Amino acid sequence: MVHFTAEEKTAITSVWGKVNVEEAGGEALGRLLVVYPWTQRFFDSFGNLSSASAILGNPKVKAHGKKVLTSLGEAVKNLDNLKATFSKLSELHCDKLHVDPENFRLLGNVLVVVLAIHFGKEFTPEVHAAWQKLVAGVASALAHKYH
Amino acid sequence: MALSAADKCNVKEFWEKLGENTNVYGTEALARTFHSFPATKTYFAHFDLSVGSRQVRAHGKKVADALTLAVSHLDDLPAALSSLSDLHAHKLKVDPINFKYLSHCLLVTLARHHPGNLNPEVHASLDKFLSYVSLVLTSEYR
């Protein structure tokens, strides 16, 4: 189980407090679909994904990105209990959505790059490392119920 | 995997803007790798890994210079990186997963310092470039 120190929790929550969930969510998901185009396989119903600008401007991508990042907000509020927090979502991603957990790791890392873009100076190695731990913990929690 | 003409263009243009700062970025990327992925430190047990370490700075410069070399040889990377590839295969034997960690931390470093130049297409091209370099460096492993 992932254990966060007090400093790591502070690093995570202080950044999270400044994140625009709607914008960052859309950007992270959009960049995932651009940088790792094979991840588009899950989004056949999203319409135009034919170019980077189409993807980043796509309203369905933005909406879904917001959904995903809102869910990450739950993780930030429950850092000591990630597995329980994501239990139902884990079952959903396995049984209904059939998403390879590797995709959670890819999205987590893309989110970290987005945070680096937006937070620049504030994204020190310590803050960065805390966020790597968080995204790894979330990815692991989302994969936990897979069978 | 091949770098398209657009990828090569994106990488060259982006790298040119880094100028003399590549050494600093190489060092920062290494430090971030050690911090976020502590298992990577096992390859540097002989190093002083404290903040500001001269050894880490020297190694960061080495990595940065190798990438600058790679950027100027995008059409023949395997040839250009051939001796580095042999070194990693026969002497260093760094597990391939670690190239992914360093590549990611390099992207984070570049994103921090050049947020305006890292639009999604450039991000994709750089990611591809770093993957390709990693592939070449591990190509002689077995």
Tab-separated table of C-alpha atoms in Angstrom:
chain	number	residue	atom	x	y	z
A	1	MET	CA	0.000	0.000	0.000
A	2	VAL	CA	1.216	3.516	-0.770
A	3	HIS	CA	2.140	5.593	2.222
A	4	PHE	CA	2.481	9.362	1.930
A	5	THR	CA	4.554	11.406	4.376
A	6	ALA	CA	3.148	14.654	5.735
A	7	GLU	CA	5.434	16.598	3.384
A	8	GLU	CA	4.242	14.590	0.382
A	9	LYS	CA	0.602	15.197	1.314
A	10	THR	CA	1.277	18.933	1.574
A	11	ALA	CA	3.066	18.933	-1.778
A	12	ILE	CA	0.119	17.195	-3.393
A	13	THR	CA	-2.695	19.219	-1.846
A	14	SER	CA	-1.005	22.590	-2.340
A	15	VAL	CA	-0.631	21.959	-6.069
A	16	TRP	CA	-4.107	20.454	-6.342
A	17	GLY	CA	-5.646	23.537	-4.774
A	18	LYS	CA	-4.446	25.589	-7.735
A	19	VAL	CA	-5.410	23.195	-10.508
A	20	ASN	CA	-8.224	24.141	-12.864
A	21	VAL	CA	-9.762	20.676	-13.036
A	22	GLU	CA	-11.691	21.280	-16.232
A	23	GLU	CA	-8.752	22.727	-18.170
A	24	ALA	CA	-6.075	20.413	-16.835
A	25	GLY	CA	-8.288	17.363	-17.330
A	26	GLY	CA	-8.959	18.207	-20.953
A	27	GLU	CA	-5.305	18.963	-21.570
A	28	ALA	CA	-4.030	15.780	-19.920
A	29	LEU	CA	-6.464	13.510	-21.735
A	30	GLY	CA	-5.918	15.394	-24.984
A	31	ARG	CA	-2.153	15.055	-24.753
A	32	LEU	CA	-2.519	11.359	-23.920
A	33	LEU	CA	-4.444	10.848	-27.165
A	34	VAL	CA	-1.897	12.882	-29.154
A	35	VAL	CA	1.332	11.530	-27.659
A	36	TYR	CA	0.148	7.894	-27.442
A	37	PRO	CA	-2.333	7.646	-30.320
A	38	TRP	CA	-3.111	4.005	-29.643
A	39	THR	CA	-4.999	5.164	-26.549
A	40	GLN	CA	-7.629	6.493	-28.958
A	41	ARG	CA	-8.885	2.921	-29.196
A	42	PHE	CA	-11.202	3.550	-26.257
A	43	PHE	CA	-12.810	6.627	-27.736
A	44	ASP	CA	-14.374	5.614	-31.054
A	45	SER	CA	-17.522	7.506	-30.153
A	46	PHE	CA	-15.720	10.794	-29.533
A	47	GLY	CA	-15.855	12.047	-33.105
A	48	ASN	CA	-12.988	13.971	-34.653
A	49	LEU	CA	-9.600	12.856	-33.296
A	50	SER	CA	-7.782	13.326	-36.593
A	51	SER	CA	-5.214	15.905	-35.479
A	52	ALA	CA	-3.735	17.399	-32.329
A	53	SER	CA	-5.870	20.533	-32.641
A	54	ALA	CA	-8.994	18.463	-33.327
A	55	ILE	CA	-8.297	16.363	-30.252
A	56	LEU	CA	-7.584	19.284	-27.938
A	57	GLY	CA	-10.618	21.182	-29.155
A	58	ASN	CA	-12.916	18.163	-29.023
A	59	PRO	CA	-15.724	18.842	-26.499
A	60	LYS	CA	-16.078	15.153	-25.649
A	61	VAL	CA	-12.378	14.931	-24.842
A	62	LYS	CA	-12.649	17.992	-22.616
A	63	ALA	CA	-15.706	16.643	-20.826
A	64	HIS	CA	-14.164	13.266	-20.259
A	65	GLY	CA	-10.883	14.796	-19.147
A	66	LYS	CA	-12.783	16.807	-16.567
A	67	LYS	CA	-14.520	13.633	-15.341
A	68	VAL	CA	-11.214	11.793	-14.987
A	69	LEU	CA	-9.496	14.614	-13.138
A	70	THR	CA	-12.476	15.169	-10.850
A	71	SER	CA	-12.048	11.561	-9.870
A	72	LEU	CA	-8.393	12.236	-9.114
A	73	GLY	CA	-9.667	14.896	-6.723
A	74	GLU	CA	-11.190	12.071	-4.727
A	75	ALA	CA	-7.766	10.473	-4.543
A	76	VAL	CA	-6.278	13.698	-3.180
A	77	LYS	CA	-8.940	13.707	-0.453
A	78	ASN	CA	-8.293	10.044	0.386
A	79	LEU	CA	-4.543	9.619	0.130
A	80	ASP	CA	-4.496	6.987	2.860
A	81	ASN	CA	-7.154	4.891	1.241
A	82	LEU	CA	-6.640	4.818	-2.500
A	83	LYS	CA	-7.582	1.176	-3.052
A	84	ALA	CA	-10.964	1.533	-1.359
A	85	THR	CA	-11.608	4.890	-3.058
A	86	PHE	CA	-11.113	3.400	-6.522
A	87	SER	CA	-12.562	-0.063	-5.897
A	88	LYS	CA	-15.744	0.437	-7.913
A	89	LEU	CA	-13.941	2.316	-10.686
A	90	SER	CA	-11.412	-0.502	-10.857
A	91	GLU	CA	-14.159	-3.044	-11.425
A	92	LEU	CA	-15.707	-0.801	-14.055
A	93	HIS	CA	-12.439	-0.358	-15.975
A	94	CYS	CA	-11.835	-4.103	-15.956
A	95	ASP	CA	-15.275	-5.592	-16.492
A	96	LYS	CA	-17.032	-2.999	-18.608
A	97	LEU	CA	-14.384	-0.746	-20.173
A	98	HIS	CA	-11.622	-3.361	-20.669
A	99	VAL	CA	-8.814	-0.846	-20.269
A	100	ASP	CA	-5.237	-2.134	-19.967
A	101	PRO	CA	-3.892	-0.680	-16.686
A	102	GLU	CA	-0.771	0.450	-18.528
A	103	ASN	CA	-2.983	3.268	-19.808
A	104	PHE	CA	-3.426	4.569	-16.243
A	105	ARG	CA	0.343	4.846	-15.925
A	106	LEU	CA	0.593	6.652	-19.259
A	107	LEU	CA	-2.127	9.143	-18.284
A	108	GLY	CA	-0.550	9.676	-14.869
A	109	ASN	CA	2.751	10.620	-16.452
A	110	VAL	CA	1.105	12.910	-19.000
A	111	LEU	CA	-0.659	14.654	-16.108
A	112	VAL	CA	2.702	15.157	-14.391
A	113	VAL	CA	4.046	16.821	-17.563
A	114	VAL	CA	0.955	19.074	-17.690
A	115	LEU	CA	1.535	20.073	-14.063
A	116	ALA	CA	5.181	20.829	-14.848
A	117	ILE	CA	4.048	23.084	-17.706
A	118	HIS	CA	1.646	24.986	-15.476
A	119	PHE	CA	3.564	25.107	-12.224
A	120	GLY	CA	7.120	25.535	-13.479
A	121	LYS	CA	9.192	26.866	-10.588
A	122	GLU	CA	6.875	25.439	-7.958
A	123	PHE	CA	7.227	21.933	-9.384
A	124	THR	CA	10.398	21.153	-7.464
A	125	PRO	CA	11.895	17.644	-7.473
A	126	GLU	CA	10.198	16.976	-4.117
A	127	VAL	CA	6.786	18.083	-5.346
A	128	HIS	CA	7.340	16.163	-8.578
A	129	ALA	CA	8.265	12.986	-6.681
A	130	ALA	CA	5.148	13.256	-4.483
A	131	TRP	CA	2.991	13.472	-7.584
A	132	GLN	CA	4.753	10.500	-9.201
A	133	LYS	CA	3.876	8.546	-6.052
A	134	LEU	CA	0.270	9.679	-6.272
A	135	VAL	CA	-0.225	8.797	-9.919
A	136	ALA	CA	1.477	5.429	-9.367
A	137	GLY	CA	-0.788	4.801	-6.364
A	138	VAL	CA	-3.898	5.729	-8.334
A	139	ALA	CA	-2.854	3.556	-11.288
A	140	SER	CA	-2.243	0.670	-8.928
A	141	ALA	CA	-5.575	1.198	-7.145
A	142	LEU	CA	-7.409	1.279	-10.466
A	143	ALA	CA	-5.764	-2.000	-11.452
A	144	HIS	CA	-6.332	-3.621	-8.088
A	145	LYS	CA	-9.671	-5.273	-8.837
A	146	TYR	CA	-8.599	-6.628	-12.221
A	147	HIS	CA	-9.025	-10.319	-12.691
B	1	MET	CA	9.021	3.186	-35.009
B	2	ALA	CA	10.397	5.930	-37.185
B	3	LEU	CA	10.603	9.663	-36.726
B	4	SER	CA	8.554	11.470	-39.344
B	5	ALA	CA	9.870	14.561	-41.105
B	6	ALA	CA	7.622	16.637	-38.857
B	7	ASP	CA	8.982	14.920	-35.742
B	8	LYS	CA	12.574	15.631	-36.799
B	9	CYS	CA	11.684	19.250	-37.454
B	10	ASN	CA	9.949	19.618	-34.081
B	11	VAL	CA	12.843	18.041	-32.196
B	12	LYS	CA	15.531	20.106	-33.949
B	13	GLU	CA	13.666	23.382	-33.486
B	14	PHE	CA	12.892	22.698	-29.851
B	15	TRP	CA	16.424	21.584	-29.030
B	16	GLU	CA	17.976	24.621	-30.716
B	17	LYS	CA	16.058	26.896	-28.359
B	18	LEU	CA	17.637	25.205	-25.347
B	19	GLY	CA	21.005	26.704	-26.232
B	20	GLU	CA	23.643	26.384	-23.537
B	21	ASN	CA	21.153	25.215	-20.924
B	22	THR	CA	21.163	21.600	-22.002
B	23	ASN	CA	23.725	20.717	-19.324
B	24	VAL	CA	21.566	22.156	-16.567
B	25	TYR	CA	18.538	20.310	-17.887
B	26	GLY	CA	20.453	17.035	-18.141
B	27	THR	CA	21.510	17.380	-14.522
B	28	GLU	CA	18.027	18.341	-13.365
B	29	ALA	CA	16.496	15.390	-15.235
B	30	LEU	CA	18.947	13.019	-13.550
B	31	ALA	CA	18.251	14.458	-10.115
B	32	ARG	CA	14.510	14.153	-10.671
B	33	THR	CA	14.937	10.560	-11.822
B	34	PHE	CA	16.810	9.692	-8.620
B	35	HIS	CA	14.151	11.444	-6.563
B	36	SER	CA	11.034	10.021	-8.200
B	37	PHE	CA	12.402	6.593	-9.029
B	38	PRO	CA	14.839	5.758	-6.227
B	39	ALA	CA	15.687	2.329	-7.653
B	40	THR	CA	17.610	4.171	-10.386
B	41	LYS	CA	20.171	5.167	-7.766
B	42	THR	CA	21.385	1.572	-7.653
B	43	TYR	CA	23.392	2.315	-10.792
B	44	PHE	CA	25.186	5.177	-9.048
B	45	ALA	CA	26.246	3.670	-5.746
B	46	HIS	CA	29.722	5.047	-6.470
B	47	PHE	CA	28.430	8.606	-6.854
B	48	ASP	CA	27.834	11.373	-4.403
B	49	LEU	CA	24.128	11.922	-5.053
B	50	SER	CA	23.609	14.872	-2.730
B	51	VAL	CA	22.144	18.116	-4.097
B	52	GLY	CA	24.707	19.991	-6.176
B	53	SER	CA	26.957	16.973	-6.556
B	54	ARG	CA	29.743	17.605	-9.031
B	55	GLN	CA	29.507	14.005	-10.233
B	56	VAL	CA	25.803	14.324	-10.979
B	57	ARG	CA	26.432	17.602	-12.807
B	58	ALA	CA	29.184	16.003	-14.892
B	59	HIS	CA	26.967	13.066	-15.704
B	60	GLY	CA	24.035	15.324	-16.553
B	61	LYS	CA	26.291	17.102	-19.038
B	62	LYS	CA	27.302	13.761	-20.546
B	63	VAL	CA	23.668	12.800	-21.052
B	64	ALA	CA	22.813	16.239	-22.485
B	65	ASP	CA	25.753	16.159	-24.906
B	66	ALA	CA	24.766	12.693	-26.117
B	67	LEU	CA	21.224	13.932	-26.777
B	68	THR	CA	22.556	16.985	-28.626
B	69	LEU	CA	24.608	14.611	-30.759
B	70	ALA	CA	21.498	12.521	-31.371
B	71	VAL	CA	19.522	15.607	-32.434
B	72	SER	CA	22.123	16.392	-35.084
B	73	HIS	CA	22.008	12.820	-36.417
B	74	LEU	CA	18.301	12.106	-36.559
B	75	ASP	CA	18.710	10.420	-39.941
B	76	ASP	CA	21.270	7.905	-38.718
B	77	LEU	CA	20.827	7.485	-34.980
B	78	PRO	CA	22.014	3.863	-34.725
B	79	ALA	CA	25.323	4.783	-36.369
B	80	ALA	CA	25.773	7.984	-34.370
B	81	LEU	CA	25.055	6.282	-31.033
B	82	SER	CA	26.811	3.027	-31.854
B	83	SER	CA	29.591	3.315	-29.272
B	84	LEU	CA	27.162	4.430	-26.561
B	85	SER	CA	24.984	1.493	-27.461
B	86	ASP	CA	27.927	-0.917	-27.043
B	87	LEU	CA	28.837	0.731	-23.743
B	88	HIS	CA	25.355	0.254	-22.300
B	89	ALA	CA	25.105	-3.319	-23.568
B	90	HIS	CA	28.492	-4.668	-22.577
B	91	LYS	CA	29.589	-2.534	-19.668
B	92	LEU	CA	26.806	-0.568	-17.991
B	93	LYS	CA	23.922	-2.985	-18.493
B	94	VAL	CA	21.310	-0.535	-17.271
B	95	ASP	CA	17.903	-2.227	-17.275
B	96	PRO	CA	15.841	-0.830	-20.175
B	97	ILE	CA	13.000	0.379	-17.909
B	98	ASN	CA	15.303	3.071	-16.561
B	99	PHE	CA	15.582	4.815	-19.922
B	100	LYS	CA	11.826	5.353	-19.713
B	101	TYR	CA	12.143	6.939	-16.269
B	102	LEU	CA	14.948	9.267	-17.361
B	103	SER	CA	13.142	10.170	-20.588
B	104	HIS	CA	10.007	11.058	-18.625
B	105	CYS	CA	11.946	13.180	-16.120
B	106	LEU	CA	13.705	14.919	-18.984
B	107	LEU	CA	10.314	15.785	-20.478
B	108	VAL	CA	9.147	17.108	-17.104
B	109	THR	CA	12.310	19.231	-16.862
B	110	LEU	CA	11.895	20.621	-20.368
B	111	ALA	CA	8.189	21.260	-19.709
B	112	ARG	CA	9.027	23.267	-16.603
B	113	HIS	CA	11.551	25.468	-18.337
B	114	HIS	CA	9.972	25.805	-21.779
B	115	PRO	CA	6.225	25.489	-21.272
B	116	GLY	CA	5.458	27.716	-24.253
B	117	ASN	CA	7.455	25.576	-26.678
B	118	LEU	CA	5.993	22.258	-25.641
B	119	ASN	CA	2.678	22.098	-27.445
B	120	PRO	CA	1.120	18.613	-27.821
B	121	GLU	CA	2.716	17.910	-31.225
B	122	VAL	CA	6.178	18.849	-29.996
B	123	HIS	CA	5.560	16.859	-26.805
B	124	ALA	CA	4.702	13.834	-28.955
B	125	SER	CA	7.775	14.290	-31.189
B	126	LEU	CA	10.114	14.612	-28.211
B	127	ASP	CA	8.604	11.583	-26.532
B	128	LYS	CA	9.093	9.602	-29.743
B	129	PHE	CA	12.659	10.862	-30.098
B	130	LEU	CA	13.563	9.864	-26.541
B	131	SER	CA	11.931	6.455	-27.039
B	132	TYR	CA	13.956	5.947	-30.185
B	133	VAL	CA	17.211	6.962	-28.481
B	134	SER	CA	16.399	4.534	-25.637
B	135	LEU	CA	15.702	1.806	-28.164
B	136	VAL	CA	19.032	2.376	-29.899
B	137	LEU	CA	20.913	2.400	-26.591
B	138	THR	CA	19.453	-0.966	-25.610
B	139	SER	CA	19.584	-2.505	-29.087
B	140	GLU	CA	22.717	-4.597	-28.463
B	141	TYR	CA	21.569	-6.005	-25.114
B	142	ARG	CA	20.794	-9.462	-26.494
